Amino acid sequence: TLNQLKPSNFHTSPQVKGPSLNYKDGSNLSKYERRIEEEILRIFTDSDSFYYCPDNRGDITNAVPRQGGELDDRFFWNKHMLRDIIELGSDHAKAWTNPIIQGYVEIAPIKQLDLSLILISRRSRFRAGTRYKRRGLNPEGHCANYVETEQIISYKSHAVSFLLVRGSVPLYWSQPGIKYRPAPILHRSFAENQTAFEKHFDNQLSLYEKVIVVNLVEQLGKESIIFNAYTQHVLSLNNEQLVYVSFDFHEYCRGMHFERVSLLIDKLKAESIFRDMSYSWKDKQGLICEQKAVFRVNCIDCLDRTNVVQTALAKTVLIKQLKKLGIVSPEGDLPKEMASKFQVMWANNGDIISKQYAGTAALKGDFTRTGDRKLTGLMKDGMTSANRYYLSRFKDNTRQMCLDIMCGEIENTAEVAMSDEDDEDEDEEMNNSEEEDKSNVQHIKTLIEDC
């Protein structure tokens, strides 16, 4: 079975039962096919990423305010695999079409307050993939590393929900090459980018009414090309339902001062963003109030900086919700037990989302987990960054092909296979290069600086 929704104090190992692989018994699978099949099984069995509701007893694809409607197609990860059954259109077939999401789920009982804190992240199956193989968006407006995260308070008969999303900068861009941090490159004309950009935000606005973009990309250096292009396309769109906020995380939080994210939170409060956005609140009688906007947070990877900022945004709203429920006094803060579990949940969430996209746990996770940034965390981030570099160079092509096959993106599979051949040529050139040693030294220096 895949992960079932259980409280976080249940330590279970998710599994997928399947036939054992034995290629010595006359199997006619090619070496390439074996690699793909083994990797697909590994994605399901080792990633701790897939969830479903047993016997279709709930809709895990939809957030609280959308429960009872159609399944959310973005997060129906096994839809392509079930396409033949779905196309039958039979009521009897529905029992065989249990939707699975990729993402993260944790349910933490807070005994001190007699409630449960729930965190659900749902990764989009559109433009799914690994970090350097999937950047930006496609012509349909779907962007890479798109994740909707829902924080829920379950208290007596009340379900109080808050949604945030993250996603790659919605333009045509990539980061090709074998360097540790290759420079981003923009593709296609301004008009072509604007067309796909508008499709992306038309979809987001239809789902969330209003979008507050929080852009954490560096405004100087390598990332500036992405920052400038994003800003220009937002201005060109000129939609009053799209609010654009830039916050150069590395500039404001230089020297490991991640607590300076509070400057962003204070600015959003001053502009009444939190008040106007609200949140969803449901009881036995139905919907009491509904969230009227969503934060769309991004950095370059939509991982580490994004995790820190989303955690701060979620905490701000959580305190507001607890006060409204009468659980916390008007001047109060998060109770100790809840504060501890909140930090751990969001750190776990960041690690899993990072593993799905980059292959490793998140950077800066010690700050999310404990509220402090220390030298040990910095050193750990250096090792994690080195591991990310290795995975992106030598493992991501196979993983990307498997994800494309799972999601039915056959054309993309051929594209990745071609890029695999290109990478092999680049590896040979790299091995023969006299600059290899200098390059490796520079990589290590950059690892430490980047953290």
JSON list of N, CA and C in Angstrom, two decimals, residues 307-368:
[
{"chain": "A", "resi": 307, "resn": "ASN", "atom": "N", "xyz": [10.86, 27.67, 1.25]},
{"chain": "A", "resi": 307, "resn": "ASN", "atom": "CA", "xyz": [10.43, 26.99, 2.47]},
{"chain": "A", "resi": 307, "resn": "ASN", "atom": "C", "xyz": [10.43, 27.94, 3.67]},
{"chain": "A", "resi": 308, "resn": "VAL", "atom": "N", "xyz": [11.50, 28.72, 3.81]},
{"chain": "A", "resi": 308, "resn": "VAL", "atom": "CA", "xyz": [11.61, 29.64, 4.94]},
{"chain": "A", "resi": 308, "resn": "VAL", "atom": "C", "xyz": [10.48, 30.66, 4.92]},
{"chain": "A", "resi": 309, "resn": "VAL", "atom": "N", "xyz": [10.22, 31.24, 3.76]},
{"chain": "A", "resi": 309, "resn": "VAL", "atom": "CA", "xyz": [9.20, 32.28, 3.66]},
{"chain": "A", "resi": 309, "resn": "VAL", "atom": "C", "xyz": [7.79, 31.71, 3.80]},
{"chain": "A", "resi": 310, "resn": "GLN", "atom": "N", "xyz": [7.52, 30.57, 3.18]},
{"chain": "A", "resi": 310, "resn": "GLN", "atom": "CA", "xyz": [6.18, 29.98, 3.33]},
{"chain": "A", "resi": 310, "resn": "GLN", "atom": "C", "xyz": [5.90, 29.61, 4.78]},
{"chain": "A", "resi": 311, "resn": "THR", "atom": "N", "xyz": [6.91, 29.13, 5.49]},
{"chain": "A", "resi": 311, "resn": "THR", "atom": "CA", "xyz": [6.73, 28.81, 6.91]},
{"chain": "A", "resi": 311, "resn": "THR", "atom": "C", "xyz": [6.35, 30.06, 7.70]},
{"chain": "A", "resi": 312, "resn": "ALA", "atom": "N", "xyz": [7.01, 31.17, 7.41]},
{"chain": "A", "resi": 312, "resn": "ALA", "atom": "CA", "xyz": [6.71, 32.43, 8.11]},
{"chain": "A", "resi": 312, "resn": "ALA", "atom": "C", "xyz": [5.30, 32.92, 7.78]},
{"chain": "A", "resi": 313, "resn": "LEU", "atom": "N", "xyz": [4.89, 32.80, 6.53]},
{"chain": "A", "resi": 313, "resn": "LEU", "atom": "CA", "xyz": [3.54, 33.20, 6.13]},
{"chain": "A", "resi": 313, "resn": "LEU", "atom": "C", "xyz": [2.49, 32.33, 6.83]},
{"chain": "A", "resi": 314, "resn": "ALA", "atom": "N", "xyz": [2.74, 31.01, 6.84]},
{"chain": "A", "resi": 314, "resn": "ALA", "atom": "CA", "xyz": [1.79, 30.08, 7.45]},
{"chain": "A", "resi": 314, "resn": "ALA", "atom": "C", "xyz": [1.67, 30.30, 8.95]},
{"chain": "A", "resi": 315, "resn": "LYS", "atom": "N", "xyz": [2.78, 30.62, 9.60]},
{"chain": "A", "resi": 315, "resn": "LYS", "atom": "CA", "xyz": [2.74, 30.87, 11.04]},
{"chain": "A", "resi": 315, "resn": "LYS", "atom": "C", "xyz": [1.91, 32.11, 11.36]},
{"chain": "A", "resi": 316, "resn": "THR", "atom": "N", "xyz": [2.08, 33.14, 10.56]},
{"chain": "A", "resi": 316, "resn": "THR", "atom": "CA", "xyz": [1.32, 34.38, 10.76]},
{"chain": "A", "resi": 316, "resn": "THR", "atom": "C", "xyz": [-0.18, 34.12, 10.69]},
{"chain": "A", "resi": 317, "resn": "VAL", "atom": "N", "xyz": [-0.60, 33.34, 9.69]},
{"chain": "A", "resi": 317, "resn": "VAL", "atom": "CA", "xyz": [-2.02, 33.04, 9.52]},
{"chain": "A", "resi": 317, "resn": "VAL", "atom": "C", "xyz": [-2.51, 32.09, 10.60]},
{"chain": "A", "resi": 318, "resn": "LEU", "atom": "N", "xyz": [-1.68, 31.13, 11.00]},
{"chain": "A", "resi": 318, "resn": "LEU", "atom": "CA", "xyz": [-2.06, 30.17, 12.03]},
{"chain": "A", "resi": 318, "resn": "LEU", "atom": "C", "xyz": [-2.39, 30.89, 13.34]},
{"chain": "A", "resi": 319, "resn": "ILE", "atom": "N", "xyz": [-1.56, 31.83, 13.73]},
{"chain": "A", "resi": 319, "resn": "ILE", "atom": "CA", "xyz": [-1.82, 32.59, 14.96]},
{"chain": "A", "resi": 319, "resn": "ILE", "atom": "C", "xyz": [-3.14, 33.35, 14.85]},
{"chain": "A", "resi": 320, "resn": "LYS", "atom": "N", "xyz": [-3.37, 33.94, 13.69]},
{"chain": "A", "resi": 320, "resn": "LYS", "atom": "CA", "xyz": [-4.61, 34.69, 13.45]},
{"chain": "A", "resi": 320, "resn": "LYS", "atom": "C", "xyz": [-5.83, 33.77, 13.57]},
{"chain": "A", "resi": 321, "resn": "GLN", "atom": "N", "xyz": [-5.73, 32.55, 13.02]},
{"chain": "A", "resi": 321, "resn": "GLN", "atom": "CA", "xyz": [-6.84, 31.60, 13.07]},
{"chain": "A", "resi": 321, "resn": "GLN", "atom": "C", "xyz": [-7.11, 31.14, 14.51]},
{"chain": "A", "resi": 322, "resn": "LEU", "atom": "N", "xyz": [-6.06, 30.86, 15.26]},
{"chain": "A", "resi": 322, "resn": "LEU", "atom": "CA", "xyz": [-6.22, 30.40, 16.64]},
{"chain": "A", "resi": 322, "resn": "LEU", "atom": "C", "xyz": [-6.87, 31.48, 17.51]},
{"chain": "A", "resi": 323, "resn": "LYS", "atom": "N", "xyz": [-6.54, 32.72, 17.25]},
{"chain": "A", "resi": 323, "resn": "LYS", "atom": "CA", "xyz": [-7.18, 33.83, 17.99]},
{"chain": "A", "resi": 323, "resn": "LYS", "atom": "C", "xyz": [-8.67, 33.90, 17.65]},
{"chain": "A", "resi": 324, "resn": "LYS", "atom": "N", "xyz": [-8.98, 33.71, 16.37]},
{"chain": "A", "resi": 324, "resn": "LYS", "atom": "CA", "xyz": [-10.38, 33.76, 15.94]},
{"chain": "A", "resi": 324, "resn": "LYS", "atom": "C", "xyz": [-11.19, 32.63, 16.55]},
{"chain": "A", "resi": 325, "resn": "LEU", "atom": "N", "xyz": [-10.57, 31.47, 16.73]},
{"chain": "A", "resi": 325, "resn": "LEU", "atom": "CA", "xyz": [-11.24, 30.32, 17.34]},
{"chain": "A", "resi": 325, "resn": "LEU", "atom": "C", "xyz": [-11.32, 30.44, 18.86]},
{"chain": "A", "resi": 326, "resn": "GLY", "atom": "N", "xyz": [-10.66, 31.44, 19.43]},
{"chain": "A", "resi": 326, "resn": "GLY", "atom": "CA", "xyz": [-10.67, 31.63, 20.87]},
{"chain": "A", "resi": 326, "resn": "GLY", "atom": "C", "xyz": [-9.71, 30.72, 21.61]},
{"chain": "A", "resi": 327, "resn": "ILE", "atom": "N", "xyz": [-8.79, 30.11, 20.88]},
{"chain": "A", "resi": 327, "resn": "ILE", "atom": "CA", "xyz": [-7.83, 29.19, 21.49]},
{"chain": "A", "resi": 327, "resn": "ILE", "atom": "C", "xyz": [-6.63, 29.94, 22.04]},
{"chain": "A", "resi": 328, "resn": "VAL", "atom": "N", "xyz": [-6.28, 31.05, 21.41]},
{"chain": "A", "resi": 328, "resn": "VAL", "atom": "CA", "xyz": [-5.16, 31.89, 21.83]},
{"chain": "A", "resi": 328, "resn": "VAL", "atom": "C", "xyz": [-5.70, 33.28, 22.14]},
{"chain": "A", "resi": 329, "resn": "SER", "atom": "N", "xyz": [-5.18, 33.91, 23.17]},
{"chain": "A", "resi": 329, "resn": "SER", "atom": "CA", "xyz": [-5.63, 35.26, 23.55]},
{"chain": "A", "resi": 329, "resn": "SER", "atom": "C", "xyz": [-5.25, 36.27, 22.47]},
{"chain": "A", "resi": 330, "resn": "PRO", "atom": "N", "xyz": [-5.92, 37.41, 22.43]},
{"chain": "A", "resi": 330, "resn": "PRO", "atom": "CA", "xyz": [-5.66, 38.42, 21.39]},
{"chain": "A", "resi": 330, "resn": "PRO", "atom": "C", "xyz": [-4.20, 38.85, 21.29]},
{"chain": "A", "resi": 331, "resn": "GLU", "atom": "N", "xyz": [-3.48, 38.83, 22.40]},
{"chain": "A", "resi": 331, "resn": "GLU", "atom": "CA", "xyz": [-2.06, 39.23, 22.38]},
{"chain": "A", "resi": 331, "resn": "GLU", "atom": "C", "xyz": [-1.13, 38.03, 22.47]},
{"chain": "A", "resi": 332, "resn": "GLY", "atom": "N", "xyz": [-1.68, 36.82, 22.37]},
{"chain": "A", "resi": 332, "resn": "GLY", "atom": "CA", "xyz": [-0.89, 35.62, 22.57]},
{"chain": "A", "resi": 332, "resn": "GLY", "atom": "C", "xyz": [-0.11, 35.17, 21.35]},
{"chain": "A", "resi": 333, "resn": "ASP", "atom": "N", "xyz": [0.76, 34.19, 21.56]},
{"chain": "A", "resi": 333, "resn": "ASP", "atom": "CA", "xyz": [1.56, 33.58, 20.50]},
{"chain": "A", "resi": 333, "resn": "ASP", "atom": "C", "xyz": [1.24, 32.09, 20.47]},
{"chain": "A", "resi": 334, "resn": "LEU", "atom": "N", "xyz": [1.90, 31.35, 19.60]},
{"chain": "A", "resi": 334, "resn": "LEU", "atom": "CA", "xyz": [1.66, 29.91, 19.52]},
{"chain": "A", "resi": 334, "resn": "LEU", "atom": "C", "xyz": [2.04, 29.25, 20.84]},
{"chain": "A", "resi": 335, "resn": "PRO", "atom": "N", "xyz": [1.16, 28.40, 21.40]},
{"chain": "A", "resi": 335, "resn": "PRO", "atom": "CA", "xyz": [1.53, 27.62, 22.58]},
{"chain": "A", "resi": 335, "resn": "PRO", "atom": "C", "xyz": [2.76, 26.75, 22.29]},
{"chain": "A", "resi": 336, "resn": "LYS", "atom": "N", "xyz": [3.52, 26.43, 23.32]},
{"chain": "A", "resi": 336, "resn": "LYS", "atom": "CA", "xyz": [4.82, 25.77, 23.15]},
{"chain": "A", "resi": 336, "resn": "LYS", "atom": "C", "xyz": [4.72, 24.47, 22.36]},
{"chain": "A", "resi": 337, "resn": "GLU", "atom": "N", "xyz": [3.76, 23.60, 22.72]},
{"chain": "A", "resi": 337, "resn": "GLU", "atom": "CA", "xyz": [3.65, 22.31, 22.04]},
{"chain": "A", "resi": 337, "resn": "GLU", "atom": "C", "xyz": [3.33, 22.50, 20.56]},
{"chain": "A", "resi": 338, "resn": "MET", "atom": "N", "xyz": [2.43, 23.42, 20.27]},
{"chain": "A", "resi": 338, "resn": "MET", "atom": "CA", "xyz": [2.04, 23.65, 18.89]},
{"chain": "A", "resi": 338, "resn": "MET", "atom": "C", "xyz": [3.18, 24.30, 18.10]},
{"chain": "A", "resi": 339, "resn": "ALA", "atom": "N", "xyz": [3.90, 25.22, 18.71]},
{"chain": "A", "resi": 339, "resn": "ALA", "atom": "CA", "xyz": [5.02, 25.88, 18.03]},
{"chain": "A", "resi": 339, "resn": "ALA", "atom": "C", "xyz": [6.07, 24.85, 17.62]},
{"chain": "A", "resi": 340, "resn": "SER", "atom": "N", "xyz": [6.35, 23.91, 18.52]},
{"chain": "A", "resi": 340, "resn": "SER", "atom": "CA", "xyz": [7.35, 22.88, 18.24]},
{"chain": "A", "resi": 340, "resn": "SER", "atom": "C", "xyz": [6.91, 21.99, 17.09]},
{"chain": "A", "resi": 341, "resn": "LYS", "atom": "N", "xyz": [5.67, 21.52, 17.14]},
{"chain": "A", "resi": 341, "resn": "LYS", "atom": "CA", "xyz": [5.18, 20.63, 16.08]},
{"chain": "A", "resi": 341, "resn": "LYS", "atom": "C", "xyz": [5.02, 21.37, 14.75]},
{"chain": "A", "resi": 342, "resn": "PHE", "atom": "N", "xyz": [4.63, 22.63, 14.81]},
{"chain": "A", "resi": 342, "resn": "PHE", "atom": "CA", "xyz": [4.52, 23.44, 13.60]},
{"chain": "A", "resi": 342, "resn": "PHE", "atom": "C", "xyz": [5.86, 23.51, 12.88]},
{"chain": "A", "resi": 343, "resn": "GLN", "atom": "N", "xyz": [6.92, 23.81, 13.62]},
{"chain": "A", "resi": 343, "resn": "GLN", "atom": "CA", "xyz": [8.24, 23.94, 13.01]},
{"chain": "A", "resi": 343, "resn": "GLN", "atom": "C", "xyz": [8.71, 22.63, 12.41]},
{"chain": "A", "resi": 344, "resn": "VAL", "atom": "N", "xyz": [8.51, 21.53, 13.13]},
{"chain": "A", "resi": 344, "resn": "VAL", "atom": "CA", "xyz": [8.94, 20.23, 12.63]},
{"chain": "A", "resi": 344, "resn": "VAL", "atom": "C", "xyz": [8.16, 19.84, 11.38]},
{"chain": "A", "resi": 345, "resn": "MET", "atom": "N", "xyz": [6.86, 20.07, 11.39]},
{"chain": "A", "resi": 345, "resn": "MET", "atom": "CA", "xyz": [6.03, 19.73, 10.23]},
{"chain": "A", "resi": 345, "resn": "MET", "atom": "C", "xyz": [6.48, 20.47, 8.98]},
{"chain": "A", "resi": 346, "resn": "TRP", "atom": "N", "xyz": [6.71, 21.77, 9.12]},
{"chain": "A", "resi": 346, "resn": "TRP", "atom": "CA", "xyz": [7.10, 22.55, 7.95]},
{"chain": "A", "resi": 346, "resn": "TRP", "atom": "C", "xyz": [8.51, 22.21, 7.48]},
{"chain": "A", "resi": 347, "resn": "ALA", "atom": "N", "xyz": [9.38, 21.85, 8.42]},
{"chain": "A", "resi": 347, "resn": "ALA", "atom": "CA", "xyz": [10.72, 21.40, 8.03]},
{"chain": "A", "resi": 347, "resn": "ALA", "atom": "C", "xyz": [10.64, 20.07, 7.29]},
{"chain": "A", "resi": 348, "resn": "ASN", "atom": "N", "xyz": [9.82, 19.15, 7.79]},
{"chain": "A", "resi": 348, "resn": "ASN", "atom": "CA", "xyz": [9.62, 17.86, 7.10]},
{"chain": "A", "resi": 348, "resn": "ASN", "atom": "C", "xyz": [9.05, 18.08, 5.70]},
{"chain": "A", "resi": 349, "resn": "ASN", "atom": "N", "xyz": [8.08, 18.97, 5.62]},
{"chain": "A", "resi": 349, "resn": "ASN", "atom": "CA", "xyz": [7.45, 19.28, 4.33]},
{"chain": "A", "resi": 349, "resn": "ASN", "atom": "C", "xyz": [8.49, 19.81, 3.34]},
{"chain": "A", "resi": 350, "resn": "GLY", "atom": "N", "xyz": [9.33, 20.73, 3.80]},
{"chain": "A", "resi": 350, "resn": "GLY", "atom": "CA", "xyz": [10.37, 21.28, 2.94]},
{"chain": "A", "resi": 350, "resn": "GLY", "atom": "C", "xyz": [11.35, 20.22, 2.48]},
{"chain": "A", "resi": 351, "resn": "ASP", "atom": "N", "xyz": [11.71, 19.30, 3.38]},
{"chain": "A", "resi": 351, "resn": "ASP", "atom": "CA", "xyz": [12.65, 18.23, 3.02]},
{"chain": "A", "resi": 351, "resn": "ASP", "atom": "C", "xyz": [12.08, 17.32, 1.94]},
{"chain": "A", "resi": 352, "resn": "ILE", "atom": "N", "xyz": [10.82, 16.92, 2.10]},
{"chain": "A", "resi": 352, "resn": "ILE", "atom": "CA", "xyz": [10.21, 15.99, 1.14]},
{"chain": "A", "resi": 352, "resn": "ILE", "atom": "C", "xyz": [10.03, 16.66, -0.22]},
{"chain": "A", "resi": 353, "resn": "ILE", "atom": "N", "xyz": [9.54, 17.90, -0.24]},
{"chain": "A", "resi": 353, "resn": "ILE", "atom": "CA", "xyz": [9.39, 18.60, -1.52]},
{"chain": "A", "resi": 353, "resn": "ILE", "atom": "C", "xyz": [10.74, 18.74, -2.22]},
{"chain": "A", "resi": 354, "resn": "SER", "atom": "N", "xyz": [11.77, 19.01, -1.42]},
{"chain": "A", "resi": 354, "resn": "SER", "atom": "CA", "xyz": [13.12, 19.13, -1.99]},
{"chain": "A", "resi": 354, "resn": "SER", "atom": "C", "xyz": [13.62, 17.80, -2.54]},
{"chain": "A", "resi": 355, "resn": "LYS", "atom": "N", "xyz": [13.37, 16.71, -1.82]},
{"chain": "A", "resi": 355, "resn": "LYS", "atom": "CA", "xyz": [13.79, 15.39, -2.30]},
{"chain": "A", "resi": 355, "resn": "LYS", "atom": "C", "xyz": [13.11, 15.04, -3.62]},
{"chain": "A", "resi": 356, "resn": "GLN", "atom": "N", "xyz": [11.86, 15.43, -3.76]},
{"chain": "A", "resi": 356, "resn": "GLN", "atom": "CA", "xyz": [11.13, 15.11, -4.99]},
{"chain": "A", "resi": 356, "resn": "GLN", "atom": "C", "xyz": [11.69, 15.86, -6.19]},
{"chain": "A", "resi": 357, "resn": "TYR", "atom": "N", "xyz": [12.19, 17.06, -5.98]},
{"chain": "A", "resi": 357, "resn": "TYR", "atom": "CA", "xyz": [12.65, 17.91, -7.09]},
{"chain": "A", "resi": 357, "resn": "TYR", "atom": "C", "xyz": [14.17, 17.90, -7.26]},
{"chain": "A", "resi": 358, "resn": "ALA", "atom": "N", "xyz": [14.90, 17.94, -6.14]},
{"chain": "A", "resi": 358, "resn": "ALA", "atom": "CA", "xyz": [16.36, 18.04, -6.20]},
{"chain": "A", "resi": 358, "resn": "ALA", "atom": "C", "xyz": [17.08, 16.79, -5.74]},
{"chain": "A", "resi": 359, "resn": "GLY", "atom": "N", "xyz": [16.35, 15.84, -5.14]},
{"chain": "A", "resi": 359, "resn": "GLY", "atom": "CA", "xyz": [16.96, 14.58, -4.73]},
{"chain": "A", "resi": 359, "resn": "GLY", "atom": "C", "xyz": [17.54, 14.59, -3.33]},
{"chain": "A", "resi": 360, "resn": "THR", "atom": "N", "xyz": [17.54, 15.73, -2.64]},
{"chain": "A", "resi": 360, "resn": "THR", "atom": "CA", "xyz": [18.09, 15.82, -1.29]},
{"chain": "A", "resi": 360, "resn": "THR", "atom": "C", "xyz": [17.12, 16.57, -0.39]},
{"chain": "A", "resi": 361, "resn": "ALA", "atom": "N", "xyz": [17.43, 16.54, 0.91]},
{"chain": "A", "resi": 361, "resn": "ALA", "atom": "CA", "xyz": [16.67, 17.36, 1.86]},
{"chain": "A", "resi": 361, "resn": "ALA", "atom": "C", "xyz": [16.90, 18.83, 1.56]},
{"chain": "A", "resi": 362, "resn": "ALA", "atom": "N", "xyz": [16.07, 19.69, 2.13]},
{"chain": "A", "resi": 362, "resn": "ALA", "atom": "CA", "xyz": [16.17, 21.12, 1.88]},
{"chain": "A", "resi": 362, "resn": "ALA", "atom": "C", "xyz": [17.39, 21.73, 2.56]},
{"chain": "A", "resi": 363, "resn": "LEU", "atom": "N", "xyz": [17.89, 22.81, 1.97]},
{"chain": "A", "resi": 363, "resn": "LEU", "atom": "CA", "xyz": [18.87, 23.65, 2.65]},
{"chain": "A", "resi": 363, "resn": "LEU", "atom": "C", "xyz": [18.13, 24.57, 3.61]},
{"chain": "A", "resi": 364, "resn": "LYS", "atom": "N", "xyz": [18.87, 25.11, 4.57]},
{"chain": "A", "resi": 364, "resn": "LYS", "atom": "CA", "xyz": [18.31, 26.05, 5.55]},
{"chain": "A", "resi": 364, "resn": "LYS", "atom": "C", "xyz": [17.25, 25.40, 6.43]},
{"chain": "A", "resi": 365, "resn": "GLY", "atom": "N", "xyz": [17.20, 24.05, 6.41]},
{"chain": "A", "resi": 365, "resn": "GLY", "atom": "CA", "xyz": [16.17, 23.33, 7.16]},
{"chain": "A", "resi": 365, "resn": "GLY", "atom": "C", "xyz": [16.32, 23.47, 8.66]},
{"chain": "A", "resi": 366, "resn": "ASP", "atom": "N", "xyz": [17.56, 23.72, 9.13]},
{"chain": "A", "resi": 366, "resn": "ASP", "atom": "CA", "xyz": [17.75, 23.87, 10.58]},
{"chain": "A", "resi": 366, "resn": "ASP", "atom": "C", "xyz": [17.02, 25.11, 11.11]},
{"chain": "A", "resi": 367, "resn": "PHE", "atom": "N", "xyz": [16.94, 26.15, 10.29]},
{"chain": "A", "resi": 367, "resn": "PHE", "atom": "CA", "xyz": [16.22, 27.36, 10.72]},
{"chain": "A", "resi": 367, "resn": "PHE", "atom": "C", "xyz": [14.72, 27.09, 10.79]},
{"chain": "A", "resi": 368, "resn": "THR", "atom": "N", "xyz": [14.19, 26.41, 9.76]},
{"chain": "A", "resi": 368, "resn": "THR", "atom": "CA", "xyz": [12.76, 26.09, 9.77]},
{"chain": "A", "resi": 368, "resn": "THR", "atom": "C", "xyz": [12.42, 25.17, 10.93]}
]
